CSV table of C-alpha atoms in Angstrom, one decimal:
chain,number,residue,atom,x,y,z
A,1,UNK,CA,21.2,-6.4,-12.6
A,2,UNK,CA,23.1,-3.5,-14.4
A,3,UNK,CA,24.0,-0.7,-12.1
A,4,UNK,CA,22.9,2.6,-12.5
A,5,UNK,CA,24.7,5.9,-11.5
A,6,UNK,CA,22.7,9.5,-10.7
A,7,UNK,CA,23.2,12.6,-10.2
A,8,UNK,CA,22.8,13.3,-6.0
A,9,UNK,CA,21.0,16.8,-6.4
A,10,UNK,CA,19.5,18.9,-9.4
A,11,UNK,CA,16.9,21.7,-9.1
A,12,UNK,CA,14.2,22.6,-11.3
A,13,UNK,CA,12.3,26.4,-11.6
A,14,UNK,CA,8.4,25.4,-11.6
A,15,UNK,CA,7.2,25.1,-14.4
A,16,UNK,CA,9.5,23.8,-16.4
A,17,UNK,CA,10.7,20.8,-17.6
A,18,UNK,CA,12.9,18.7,-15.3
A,19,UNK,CA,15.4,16.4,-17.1
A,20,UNK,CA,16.7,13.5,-14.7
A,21,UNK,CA,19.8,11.2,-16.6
A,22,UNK,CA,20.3,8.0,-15.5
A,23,UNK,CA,23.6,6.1,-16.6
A,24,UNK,CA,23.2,2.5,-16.9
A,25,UNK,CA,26.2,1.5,-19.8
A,26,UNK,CA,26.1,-1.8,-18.1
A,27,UNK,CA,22.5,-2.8,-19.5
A,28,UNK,CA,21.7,-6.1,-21.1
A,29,UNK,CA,19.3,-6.7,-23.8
A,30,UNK,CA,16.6,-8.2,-21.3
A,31,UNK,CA,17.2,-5.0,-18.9
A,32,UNK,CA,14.4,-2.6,-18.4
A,33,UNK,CA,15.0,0.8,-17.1
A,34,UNK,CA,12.3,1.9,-13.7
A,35,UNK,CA,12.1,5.1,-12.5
A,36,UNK,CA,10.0,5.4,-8.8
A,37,UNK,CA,10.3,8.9,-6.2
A,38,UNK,CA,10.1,9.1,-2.8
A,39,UNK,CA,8.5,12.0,-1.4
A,40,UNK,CA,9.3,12.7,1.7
A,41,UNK,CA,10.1,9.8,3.3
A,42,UNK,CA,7.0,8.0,2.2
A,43,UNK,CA,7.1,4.8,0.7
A,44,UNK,CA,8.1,4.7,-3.0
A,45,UNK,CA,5.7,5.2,-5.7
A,46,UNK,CA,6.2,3.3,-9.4
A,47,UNK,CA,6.5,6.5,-12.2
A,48,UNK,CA,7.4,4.6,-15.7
A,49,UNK,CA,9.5,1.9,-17.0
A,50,UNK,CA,10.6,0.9,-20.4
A,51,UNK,CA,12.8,-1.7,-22.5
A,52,UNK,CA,14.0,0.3,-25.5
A,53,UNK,CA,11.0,2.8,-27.0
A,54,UNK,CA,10.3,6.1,-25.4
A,55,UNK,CA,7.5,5.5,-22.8
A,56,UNK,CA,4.9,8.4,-21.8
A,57,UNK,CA,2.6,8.1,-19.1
A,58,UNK,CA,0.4,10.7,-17.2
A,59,UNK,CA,3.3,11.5,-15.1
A,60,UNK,CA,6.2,11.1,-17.3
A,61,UNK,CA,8.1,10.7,-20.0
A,62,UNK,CA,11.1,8.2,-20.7
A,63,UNK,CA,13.8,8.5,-23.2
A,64,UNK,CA,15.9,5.5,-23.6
A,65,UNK,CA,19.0,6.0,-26.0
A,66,UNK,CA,19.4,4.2,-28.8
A,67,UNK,CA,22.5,2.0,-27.5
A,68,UNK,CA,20.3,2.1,-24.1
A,69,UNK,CA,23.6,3.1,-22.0
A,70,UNK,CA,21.5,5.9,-20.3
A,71,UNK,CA,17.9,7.0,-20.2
A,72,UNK,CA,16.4,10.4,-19.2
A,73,UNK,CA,13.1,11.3,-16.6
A,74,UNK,CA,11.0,13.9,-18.0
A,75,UNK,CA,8.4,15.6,-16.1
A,76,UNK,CA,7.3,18.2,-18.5
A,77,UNK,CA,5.8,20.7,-16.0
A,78,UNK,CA,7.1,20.5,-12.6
A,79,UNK,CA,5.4,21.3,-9.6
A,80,UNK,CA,6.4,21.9,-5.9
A,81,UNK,CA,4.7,18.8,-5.2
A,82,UNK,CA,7.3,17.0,-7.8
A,83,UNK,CA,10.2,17.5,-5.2
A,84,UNK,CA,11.5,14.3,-4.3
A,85,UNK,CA,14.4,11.5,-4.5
A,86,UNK,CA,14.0,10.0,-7.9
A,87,UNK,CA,15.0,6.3,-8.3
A,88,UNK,CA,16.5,4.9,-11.1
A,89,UNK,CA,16.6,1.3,-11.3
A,90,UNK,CA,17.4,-1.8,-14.0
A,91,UNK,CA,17.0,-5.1,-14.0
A,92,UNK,CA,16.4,-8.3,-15.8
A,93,UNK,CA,12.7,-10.2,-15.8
A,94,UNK,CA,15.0,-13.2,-15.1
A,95,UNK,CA,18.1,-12.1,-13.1
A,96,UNK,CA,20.1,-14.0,-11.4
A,97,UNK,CA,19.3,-12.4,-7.9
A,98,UNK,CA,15.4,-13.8,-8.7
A,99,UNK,CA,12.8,-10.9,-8.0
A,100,UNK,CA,15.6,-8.7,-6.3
A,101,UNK,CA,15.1,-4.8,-6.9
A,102,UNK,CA,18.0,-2.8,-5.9
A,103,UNK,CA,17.5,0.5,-5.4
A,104,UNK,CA,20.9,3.5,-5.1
A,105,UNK,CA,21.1,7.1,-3.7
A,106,UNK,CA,19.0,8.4,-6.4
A,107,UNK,CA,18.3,12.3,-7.7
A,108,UNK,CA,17.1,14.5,-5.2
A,109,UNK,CA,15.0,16.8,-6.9
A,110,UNK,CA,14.3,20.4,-5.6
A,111,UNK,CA,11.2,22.4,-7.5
A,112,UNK,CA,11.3,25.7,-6.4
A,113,UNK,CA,8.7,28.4,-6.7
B,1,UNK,CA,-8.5,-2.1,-1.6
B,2,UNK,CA,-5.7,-1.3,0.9
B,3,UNK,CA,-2.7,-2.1,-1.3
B,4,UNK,CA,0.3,-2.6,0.9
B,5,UNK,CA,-0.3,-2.2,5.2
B,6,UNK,CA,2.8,-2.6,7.6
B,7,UNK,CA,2.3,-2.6,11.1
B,8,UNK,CA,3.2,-1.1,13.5
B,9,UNK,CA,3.8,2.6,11.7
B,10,UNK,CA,6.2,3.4,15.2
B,11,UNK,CA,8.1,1.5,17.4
B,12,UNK,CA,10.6,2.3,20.4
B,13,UNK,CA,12.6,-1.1,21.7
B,14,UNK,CA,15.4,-1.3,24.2
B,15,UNK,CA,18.7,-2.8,22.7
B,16,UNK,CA,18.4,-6.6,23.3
B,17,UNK,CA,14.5,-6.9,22.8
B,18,UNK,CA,12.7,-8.8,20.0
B,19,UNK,CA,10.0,-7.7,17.6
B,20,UNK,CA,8.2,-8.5,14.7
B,21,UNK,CA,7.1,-6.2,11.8
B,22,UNK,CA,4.4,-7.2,9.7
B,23,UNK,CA,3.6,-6.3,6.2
B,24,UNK,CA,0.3,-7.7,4.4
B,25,UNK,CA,-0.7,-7.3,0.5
B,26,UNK,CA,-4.0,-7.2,-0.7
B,27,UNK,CA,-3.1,-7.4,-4.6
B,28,UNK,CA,-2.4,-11.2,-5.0
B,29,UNK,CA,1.2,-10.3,-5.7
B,30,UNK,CA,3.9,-13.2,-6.1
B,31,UNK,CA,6.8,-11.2,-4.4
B,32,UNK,CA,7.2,-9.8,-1.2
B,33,UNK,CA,10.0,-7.4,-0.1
B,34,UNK,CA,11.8,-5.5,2.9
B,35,UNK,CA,14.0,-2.6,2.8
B,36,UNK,CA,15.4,-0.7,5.4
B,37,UNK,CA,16.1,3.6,5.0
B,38,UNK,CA,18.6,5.2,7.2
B,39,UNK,CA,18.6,9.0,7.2
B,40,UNK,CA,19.5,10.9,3.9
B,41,UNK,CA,19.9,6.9,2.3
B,42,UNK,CA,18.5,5.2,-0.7
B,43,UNK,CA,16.6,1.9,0.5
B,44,UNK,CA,18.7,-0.9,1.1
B,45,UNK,CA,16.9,-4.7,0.2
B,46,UNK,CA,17.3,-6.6,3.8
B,47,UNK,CA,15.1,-9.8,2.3
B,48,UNK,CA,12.8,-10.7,-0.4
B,49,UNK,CA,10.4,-13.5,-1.3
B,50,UNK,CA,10.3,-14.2,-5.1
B,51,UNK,CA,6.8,-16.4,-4.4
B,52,UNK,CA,4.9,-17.9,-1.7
B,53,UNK,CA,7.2,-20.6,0.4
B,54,UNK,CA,10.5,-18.7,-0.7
B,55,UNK,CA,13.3,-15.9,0.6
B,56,UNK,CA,15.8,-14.8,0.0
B,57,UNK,CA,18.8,-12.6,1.4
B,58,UNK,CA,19.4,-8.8,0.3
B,59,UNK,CA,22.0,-6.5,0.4
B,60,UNK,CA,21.6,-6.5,4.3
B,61,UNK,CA,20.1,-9.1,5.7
B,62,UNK,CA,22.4,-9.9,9.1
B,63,UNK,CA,20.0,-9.1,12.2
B,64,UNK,CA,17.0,-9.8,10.8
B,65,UNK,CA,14.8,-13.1,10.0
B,66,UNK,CA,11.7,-13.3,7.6
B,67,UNK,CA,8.6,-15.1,7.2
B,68,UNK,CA,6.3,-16.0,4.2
B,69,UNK,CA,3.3,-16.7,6.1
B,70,UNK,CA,1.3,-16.6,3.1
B,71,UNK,CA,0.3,-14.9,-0.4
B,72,UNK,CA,-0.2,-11.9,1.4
B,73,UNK,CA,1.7,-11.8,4.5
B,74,UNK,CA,5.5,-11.2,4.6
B,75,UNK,CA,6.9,-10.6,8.1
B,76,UNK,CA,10.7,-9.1,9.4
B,77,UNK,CA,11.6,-10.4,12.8
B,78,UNK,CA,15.1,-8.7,14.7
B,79,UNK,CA,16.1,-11.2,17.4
B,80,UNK,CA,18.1,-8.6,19.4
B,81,UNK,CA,17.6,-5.1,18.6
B,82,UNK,CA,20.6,-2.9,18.2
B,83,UNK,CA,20.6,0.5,17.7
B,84,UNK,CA,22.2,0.0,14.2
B,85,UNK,CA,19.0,-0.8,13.1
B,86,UNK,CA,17.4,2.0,14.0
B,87,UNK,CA,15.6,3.4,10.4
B,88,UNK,CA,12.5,3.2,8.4
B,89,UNK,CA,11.4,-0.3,6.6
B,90,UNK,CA,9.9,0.3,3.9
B,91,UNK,CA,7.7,-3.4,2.8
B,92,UNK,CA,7.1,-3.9,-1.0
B,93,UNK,CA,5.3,-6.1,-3.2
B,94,UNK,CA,5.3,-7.1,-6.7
B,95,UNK,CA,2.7,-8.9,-9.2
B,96,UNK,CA,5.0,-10.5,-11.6
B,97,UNK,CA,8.4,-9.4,-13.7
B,98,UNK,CA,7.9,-6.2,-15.5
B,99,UNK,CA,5.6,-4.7,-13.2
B,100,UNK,CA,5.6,-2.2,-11.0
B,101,UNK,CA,6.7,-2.6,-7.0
B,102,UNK,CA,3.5,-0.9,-4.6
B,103,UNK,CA,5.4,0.1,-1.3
B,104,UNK,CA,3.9,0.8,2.0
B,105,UNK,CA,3.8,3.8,4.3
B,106,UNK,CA,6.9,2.7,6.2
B,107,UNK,CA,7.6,1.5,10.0
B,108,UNK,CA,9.9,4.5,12.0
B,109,UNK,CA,11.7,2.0,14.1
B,110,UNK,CA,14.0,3.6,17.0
B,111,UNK,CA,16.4,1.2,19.2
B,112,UNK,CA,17.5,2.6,22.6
């Protein structure tokens, strides 16, 4: 599976947008991009995934570039409750490693009043 | 509909003893996974199991064993606790390719 690379730490002003990148120049043509959070030590929860069109879900919003080298997170209107470690994670529906999902560090998001 | 349930949610063992943590799925998902969270860490895969009757090795899987009981249970055994594995596991499961992973709440395991 294509690696991924993240930012460690980004704040965000609620209220507005928050804009996570994701570099994944790696990706193959089978790759989809995943993005999960962890807040607060919970278990992870599933946000949005996509192949190569712009996904938007009732949490999120995807952006994949065109050459699909890097994607971006969007949560449109963040809320205190949207601080978290965001996960960015590729991989192939037939990888090599089987099932295997790989997570990094990820984004440590900070929403702040 | 419960989703993903580990037990125990805590745990204290003394360095040497043996334990098993348990993780069951209620979602009729193929894959089955363990991760293990030290403090300010991503989560690190210790095992998985793709289906039912197969696993596989992570990232970090010396120290522990698993078990594929069933479609629904998936269990992580440490032999001999140390206190290097003193963390969080996380257990995870997945319907098929393309889908997304339900996690549960974690198990705080501390070794002494």
């Amino acid at each position: 599976d294509a690696k991924t690379t993240q930012p460690p730490s980004m704040d965000c002003a609620e209220g507005r947008a928050a804009n996570l990148p994701c570099n994944h120049s790696t990706i193959s043509g089978n790759e989809y991009v995943y993005w999960y959070r962890q807040i607060h030590s919970q278990g992870p929860q599933y946000i949005i995934h996509g192949l190569k069109n712009n996904e938007t879900n009732e949490m999120a919003s995807l952006i994949i570039t065109e050459d699909r080298k890097s994607s971006t997170l969007i949560l449109p209107h963040a809320t205190l409750r949207d601080t978290a470690v965001y996960y960015c994670i590729v991989r192939a529906p037939n990888s090599n490693s089987g099932y295997a999902l790989n997570f990094g560090k990820g984004t440590s998001l900070l929403v702040t009043p | 509909n419960a989703g993903v349930t580990q037990t125990p949610k805590f745990q204290v063992l003394k360095t040497g003893q043996s334990m098993t943590l348990q993780c069951a799925q209620d979602m009729n998902h193929n894959s089955m996974y363990w991760y293990r969270q030290d403090p300010g860490m991503g989560l690190r895969l210790i095992y998985y199991s793709a289906s039912e009757g197969t696993t596989d090795k992570g990232e970090v899987p010396n120290g522990y064993n698993v078990s594929r009981l069933n479609k629904r249970e998936f269990s992580l055994r440490l032999e001999s606790a140390a206190p290097s594995q003193t963390s969080v596991y996380f257990c995870a499961s997945l319907r098929v390719r393309n889908t997304e992973a339900f996690f549960g709440q974690g198990t705080r395991l501390t070794v002494v």
